[in-house]
Amino acid sequence: MMEYKAIMLESIRSMDTYGESYVREYDFNAAVFKCLKTLEGDTTQQNAVRVAFSKDNLINSHILSDFDHFEGAGRLFFDKAVLDIFRLFDRSLIQELTHIELNTRLVALRELTDRFDSGSLDFNPQDLDYKEALGALFRALAALQSLIRRNLTRMEDVNRDLSEQSEKALKATNPNVVQALQKDNIEHISNLLVRHILPTRAFLDEKVVLRDGANLLACLEKLKRLFEVHSLDSEASTMLRYAISFNAYHKDISRISTSIDQFLARSRKRLTQFNAIENAFSELVEYLKETQQDLRRKRISSDFAQTSGLFCGLMNQPRPKDL
């Protein structure tokens, strides 16, 4: 599968486009067929691809968690760990964090924190229950840190792309191109900001007060104190390092969020100005047609200037002397 990872990458990309948690069988088969077309003449490799990506093989190897039919269409549910591995090959396929995903991980971290604080653990490195809980804690924090780091990289790429698109829009001579760029950017970036960036920033903010329990940094501080009480300095230092890392991520995401907010404000202002100019020009053209149709009229009616308000006070404005 790694040798022909383009099949999985295309399947994941289509899944993300639809915003679904499964790959549509039609899209998956289309990706396989596209790969087979590139291997025409090599029957051995074609057969190898067919076997590797067959549903039976995927299910037996636990790559495919489930397969079903819904409303006449097949749905392939791949194991999340498998999808995450393939996402690493293409930065654009990194799945942005959402409020639900972050809240799920926070709830799991709270449960681990409560377990350490319940008094049921011996805090003895030789105790099997303690070792199991400590391993689960470290795995959860490492996975969360890795996920946030990858998303931060993705956000920085988006922020850089916005700067390039802004320059492209400013340099465009065709007004329709400018309008299209602004509309597409506002819709896409607004969704990215509201659904992914702002929830991540709030998740990492140590000052956020949550109704359902402690925030991320509060859990880390509580765990650090518990380890210090039991003289487990190494574990306490690890909690401190995670807290410092998450604080640094919060500063980076806040910077990106501010930059994107400014971009959206500029884009909305430009789009509003463009639409106002376009509407005014359309009205002006209509008034011009009236003069062209009536040979007795040489000038555009003053109604346009009075109703649009664009020319109010224009005669009172100072003019350059050398014209």
PDB file of C-alpha atoms in Angstrom, residues 104-272:
ATOM      1  CA  THR A 104     -12.743  14.280  23.375  1.00  0.00           C
ATOM      2  CA  ARG A 105      -9.026  14.354  24.130  1.00  0.00           C
ATOM      3  CA  LEU A 106      -9.524  16.733  27.054  1.00  0.00           C
ATOM      4  CA  VAL A 107     -12.158  14.465  28.614  1.00  0.00           C
ATOM      5  CA  ALA A 108      -9.759  11.518  28.356  1.00  0.00           C
ATOM      6  CA  LEU A 109      -6.999  13.583  30.000  1.00  0.00           C
ATOM      7  CA  ARG A 110      -9.341  14.609  32.824  1.00  0.00           C
ATOM      8  CA  GLU A 111     -10.211  10.959  33.474  1.00  0.00           C
ATOM      9  CA  LEU A 112      -6.506  10.097  33.724  1.00  0.00           C
ATOM     10  CA  THR A 113      -5.940  13.070  36.047  1.00  0.00           C
ATOM     11  CA  ASP A 114      -8.822  11.971  38.276  1.00  0.00           C
ATOM     12  CA  ARG A 115      -7.391   8.458  38.381  1.00  0.00           C
ATOM     13  CA  PHE A 116      -4.050   9.757  39.644  1.00  0.00           C
ATOM     14  CA  ASP A 117      -5.840  11.995  42.162  1.00  0.00           C
ATOM     15  CA  SER A 118      -8.273   9.332  43.410  1.00  0.00           C
ATOM     16  CA  GLY A 119      -5.801   7.682  45.774  1.00  0.00           C
ATOM     17  CA  SER A 120      -6.245   4.314  44.112  1.00  0.00           C
ATOM     18  CA  LEU A 121      -2.728   4.380  42.637  1.00  0.00           C
ATOM     19  CA  ASP A 122       0.389   3.682  44.679  1.00  0.00           C
ATOM     20  CA  PHE A 123       2.698   6.097  42.756  1.00  0.00           C
ATOM     21  CA  ASN A 124       5.279   3.337  42.840  1.00  0.00           C
ATOM     22  CA  PRO A 125       7.231   2.860  39.597  1.00  0.00           C
ATOM     23  CA  GLN A 126       7.157  -0.885  40.264  1.00  0.00           C
ATOM     24  CA  ASP A 127       3.352  -0.993  40.588  1.00  0.00           C
ATOM     25  CA  LEU A 128       1.738  -2.371  37.410  1.00  0.00           C
ATOM     26  CA  ASP A 129      -1.427  -0.254  37.695  1.00  0.00           C
ATOM     27  CA  TYR A 130       0.635   2.900  38.164  1.00  0.00           C
ATOM     28  CA  LYS A 131       2.894   2.022  35.234  1.00  0.00           C
ATOM     29  CA  GLU A 132      -0.168   1.400  33.031  1.00  0.00           C
ATOM     30  CA  ALA A 133      -1.772   4.716  33.992  1.00  0.00           C
ATOM     31  CA  LEU A 134       1.506   6.605  33.529  1.00  0.00           C
ATOM     32  CA  GLY A 135       2.036   5.043  30.099  1.00  0.00           C
ATOM     33  CA  ALA A 136      -1.498   5.989  29.058  1.00  0.00           C
ATOM     34  CA  LEU A 137      -0.896   9.569  30.259  1.00  0.00           C
ATOM     35  CA  PHE A 138       2.352   9.954  28.342  1.00  0.00           C
ATOM     36  CA  ARG A 139       0.823   8.466  25.178  1.00  0.00           C
ATOM     37  CA  ALA A 140      -2.163  10.824  25.371  1.00  0.00           C
ATOM     38  CA  LEU A 141       0.019  13.907  25.863  1.00  0.00           C
ATOM     39  CA  ALA A 142       2.509  12.899  23.160  1.00  0.00           C
ATOM     40  CA  ALA A 143      -0.305  12.262  20.665  1.00  0.00           C
ATOM     41  CA  LEU A 144      -1.958  15.595  21.529  1.00  0.00           C
ATOM     42  CA  GLN A 145       1.302  17.494  21.182  1.00  0.00           C
ATOM     43  CA  SER A 146       2.064  15.878  17.837  1.00  0.00           C
ATOM     44  CA  LEU A 147      -1.447  16.617  16.557  1.00  0.00           C
ATOM     45  CA  ILE A 148      -1.308  20.274  17.585  1.00  0.00           C
ATOM     46  CA  ARG A 149       2.202  20.684  16.164  1.00  0.00           C
ATOM     47  CA  ARG A 150       1.118  19.296  12.775  1.00  0.00           C
ATOM     48  CA  ASN A 151      -1.952  21.529  12.745  1.00  0.00           C
ATOM     49  CA  LEU A 152       0.145  24.544  13.659  1.00  0.00           C
ATOM     50  CA  THR A 153       2.387  23.833  10.676  1.00  0.00           C
ATOM     51  CA  ARG A 154      -0.707  23.566   8.494  1.00  0.00           C
ATOM     52  CA  MET A 155      -2.048  26.879   9.848  1.00  0.00           C
ATOM     53  CA  GLU A 156       1.246  28.607   9.126  1.00  0.00           C
ATOM     54  CA  ASP A 157       1.075  27.328   5.549  1.00  0.00           C
ATOM     55  CA  VAL A 158      -2.464  28.705   5.220  1.00  0.00           C
ATOM     56  CA  ASN A 159      -1.366  32.053   6.647  1.00  0.00           C
ATOM     57  CA  ARG A 160       1.500  32.205   4.134  1.00  0.00           C
ATOM     58  CA  ASP A 161      -0.864  31.300   1.283  1.00  0.00           C
ATOM     59  CA  LEU A 162      -3.183  34.141   2.319  1.00  0.00           C
ATOM     60  CA  SER A 163      -0.384  36.664   1.985  1.00  0.00           C
ATOM     61  CA  GLU A 164       0.393  35.387  -1.515  1.00  0.00           C
ATOM     62  CA  GLN A 165      -3.272  35.457  -2.521  1.00  0.00           C
ATOM     63  CA  SER A 166      -3.647  39.001  -1.200  1.00  0.00           C
ATOM     64  CA  GLU A 167      -0.765  40.146  -3.391  1.00  0.00           C
ATOM     65  CA  LYS A 168      -2.274  38.301  -6.348  1.00  0.00           C
ATOM     66  CA  ALA A 169      -5.634  39.990  -5.815  1.00  0.00           C
ATOM     67  CA  LEU A 170      -4.029  43.440  -5.576  1.00  0.00           C
ATOM     68  CA  LYS A 171      -2.056  42.896  -8.792  1.00  0.00           C
ATOM     69  CA  ALA A 172      -5.027  41.513 -10.760  1.00  0.00           C
ATOM     70  CA  THR A 173      -6.251  43.906 -13.444  1.00  0.00           C
ATOM     71  CA  ASN A 174      -9.510  42.080 -14.098  1.00  0.00           C
ATOM     72  CA  PRO A 175     -12.083  43.174 -11.466  1.00  0.00           C
ATOM     73  CA  ASN A 176     -13.950  39.873 -11.808  1.00  0.00           C
ATOM     74  CA  VAL A 177     -10.787  38.023 -10.791  1.00  0.00           C
ATOM     75  CA  VAL A 178     -10.434  40.241  -7.736  1.00  0.00           C
ATOM     76  CA  GLN A 179     -14.051  39.648  -6.717  1.00  0.00           C
ATOM     77  CA  ALA A 180     -13.792  35.877  -7.187  1.00  0.00           C
ATOM     78  CA  LEU A 181     -10.587  35.691  -5.135  1.00  0.00           C
ATOM     79  CA  GLN A 182     -12.065  37.744  -2.310  1.00  0.00           C
ATOM     80  CA  LYS A 183     -15.300  35.718  -2.146  1.00  0.00           C
ATOM     81  CA  ASP A 184     -13.526  32.359  -2.183  1.00  0.00           C
ATOM     82  CA  ASN A 185     -11.039  33.471   0.447  1.00  0.00           C
ATOM     83  CA  ILE A 186     -13.638  34.891   2.816  1.00  0.00           C
ATOM     84  CA  GLU A 187     -15.806  31.771   2.729  1.00  0.00           C
ATOM     85  CA  HIS A 188     -12.956  29.275   3.079  1.00  0.00           C
ATOM     86  CA  ILE A 189     -10.919  31.179   5.665  1.00  0.00           C
ATOM     87  CA  SER A 190     -13.950  32.085   7.785  1.00  0.00           C
ATOM     88  CA  ASN A 191     -14.797  28.395   8.046  1.00  0.00           C
ATOM     89  CA  LEU A 192     -11.188  27.543   8.897  1.00  0.00           C
ATOM     90  CA  LEU A 193     -11.036  30.247  11.549  1.00  0.00           C
ATOM     91  CA  VAL A 194     -14.335  29.422  13.269  1.00  0.00           C
ATOM     92  CA  ARG A 195     -14.172  25.620  13.135  1.00  0.00           C
ATOM     93  CA  HIS A 196     -10.461  24.958  13.615  1.00  0.00           C
ATOM     94  CA  ILE A 197      -8.236  27.862  14.651  1.00  0.00           C
ATOM     95  CA  LEU A 198     -10.369  29.531  17.328  1.00  0.00           C
ATOM     96  CA  PRO A 199     -11.267  26.236  19.089  1.00  0.00           C
ATOM     97  CA  THR A 200      -7.574  25.264  19.164  1.00  0.00           C
ATOM     98  CA  ARG A 201      -6.590  28.656  20.547  1.00  0.00           C
ATOM     99  CA  ALA A 202      -9.238  28.397  23.280  1.00  0.00           C
ATOM    100  CA  PHE A 203      -8.173  24.824  24.048  1.00  0.00           C
ATOM    101  CA  LEU A 204      -4.577  25.960  24.720  1.00  0.00           C
ATOM    102  CA  ASP A 205      -5.523  29.102  26.660  1.00  0.00           C
ATOM    103  CA  GLU A 206      -4.702  28.651  30.359  1.00  0.00           C
ATOM    104  CA  LYS A 207      -7.137  31.461  31.285  1.00  0.00           C
ATOM    105  CA  VAL A 208     -10.190  29.793  29.742  1.00  0.00           C
ATOM    106  CA  VAL A 209     -12.780  28.680  32.296  1.00  0.00           C
ATOM    107  CA  LEU A 210     -14.778  25.630  31.166  1.00  0.00           C
ATOM    108  CA  ARG A 211     -18.147  24.711  32.612  1.00  0.00           C
ATOM    109  CA  ASP A 212     -17.616  20.963  32.465  1.00  0.00           C
ATOM    110  CA  GLY A 213     -14.224  20.808  34.168  1.00  0.00           C
ATOM    111  CA  ALA A 214     -10.569  21.843  34.179  1.00  0.00           C
ATOM    112  CA  ASN A 215      -8.808  23.068  31.063  1.00  0.00           C
ATOM    113  CA  LEU A 216      -5.674  21.497  29.586  1.00  0.00           C
ATOM    114  CA  LEU A 217      -3.110  23.572  31.476  1.00  0.00           C
ATOM    115  CA  ALA A 218      -4.986  23.122  34.772  1.00  0.00           C
ATOM    116  CA  CYS A 219      -4.831  19.333  34.339  1.00  0.00           C
ATOM    117  CA  LEU A 220      -1.088  19.493  33.697  1.00  0.00           C
ATOM    118  CA  GLU A 221      -0.537  21.701  36.752  1.00  0.00           C
ATOM    119  CA  LYS A 222      -2.532  19.310  38.942  1.00  0.00           C
ATOM    120  CA  LEU A 223      -0.580  16.317  37.670  1.00  0.00           C
ATOM    121  CA  LYS A 224       2.705  18.147  38.249  1.00  0.00           C
ATOM    122  CA  ARG A 225       1.776  18.842  41.887  1.00  0.00           C
ATOM    123  CA  LEU A 226       0.754  15.212  42.438  1.00  0.00           C
ATOM    124  CA  PHE A 227       4.077  13.950  41.115  1.00  0.00           C
ATOM    125  CA  GLU A 228       5.969  16.507  43.224  1.00  0.00           C
ATOM    126  CA  VAL A 229       4.111  15.427  46.377  1.00  0.00           C
ATOM    127  CA  HIS A 230       5.245  11.842  45.757  1.00  0.00           C
ATOM    128  CA  SER A 231       8.820  12.982  44.982  1.00  0.00           C
ATOM    129  CA  LEU A 232       8.602  11.891  41.348  1.00  0.00           C
ATOM    130  CA  ASP A 233      10.713  14.739  39.980  1.00  0.00           C
ATOM    131  CA  SER A 234      11.187  13.291  36.500  1.00  0.00           C
ATOM    132  CA  GLU A 235       7.443  12.919  35.919  1.00  0.00           C
ATOM    133  CA  ALA A 236       6.790  16.392  37.376  1.00  0.00           C
ATOM    134  CA  SER A 237       9.402  17.914  35.040  1.00  0.00           C
ATOM    135  CA  THR A 238       7.760  16.175  32.090  1.00  0.00           C
ATOM    136  CA  MET A 239       4.395  17.774  32.966  1.00  0.00           C
ATOM    137  CA  LEU A 240       6.117  21.160  33.192  1.00  0.00           C
ATOM    138  CA  ARG A 241       7.734  20.707  29.766  1.00  0.00           C
ATOM    139  CA  TYR A 242       4.383  19.828  28.214  1.00  0.00           C
ATOM    140  CA  ALA A 243       2.812  22.918  29.808  1.00  0.00           C
ATOM    141  CA  ILE A 244       5.583  25.146  28.415  1.00  0.00           C
ATOM    142  CA  SER A 245       5.198  23.602  24.944  1.00  0.00           C
ATOM    143  CA  PHE A 246       1.419  24.055  24.890  1.00  0.00           C
ATOM    144  CA  ASN A 247       1.811  27.671  26.055  1.00  0.00           C
ATOM    145  CA  ALA A 248       4.223  28.296  23.178  1.00  0.00           C
ATOM    146  CA  TYR A 249       1.748  26.752  20.718  1.00  0.00           C
ATOM    147  CA  HIS A 250      -0.975  29.033  22.087  1.00  0.00           C
ATOM    148  CA  LYS A 251       1.154  32.109  21.359  1.00  0.00           C
ATOM    149  CA  ASP A 252       1.834  30.923  17.798  1.00  0.00           C
ATOM    150  CA  ILE A 253      -1.820  30.138  17.106  1.00  0.00           C
ATOM    151  CA  SER A 254      -2.896  33.491  18.599  1.00  0.00           C
ATOM    152  CA  ARG A 255      -0.505  35.240  16.219  1.00  0.00           C
ATOM    153  CA  ILE A 256      -1.910  33.326  13.242  1.00  0.00           C
ATOM    154  CA  SER A 257      -5.486  33.963  14.386  1.00  0.00           C
ATOM    155  CA  THR A 258      -4.843  37.718  14.602  1.00  0.00           C
ATOM    156  CA  SER A 259      -3.267  37.731  11.149  1.00  0.00           C
ATOM    157  CA  ILE A 260      -6.221  35.861   9.641  1.00  0.00           C
ATOM    158  CA  ASP A 261      -8.694  38.186  11.394  1.00  0.00           C
ATOM    159  CA  GLN A 262      -6.954  41.160   9.796  1.00  0.00           C
ATOM    160  CA  PHE A 263      -6.969  39.436   6.411  1.00  0.00           C
ATOM    161  CA  LEU A 264     -10.727  38.787   6.640  1.00  0.00           C
ATOM    162  CA  ALA A 265     -11.412  42.389   7.674  1.00  0.00           C
ATOM    163  CA  ARG A 266      -9.414  43.701   4.698  1.00  0.00           C
ATOM    164  CA  SER A 267     -11.071  41.243   2.318  1.00  0.00           C
ATOM    165  CA  ARG A 268     -14.589  42.118   3.462  1.00  0.00           C
ATOM    166  CA  LYS A 269     -13.825  45.826   3.127  1.00  0.00           C
ATOM    167  CA  ARG A 270     -12.439  45.377  -0.387  1.00  0.00           C
ATOM    168  CA  LEU A 271     -15.390  43.234  -1.419  1.00  0.00           C
ATOM    169  CA  THR A 272     -17.860  45.794  -0.034  1.00  0.00           C
TER     170      THR A 272
END
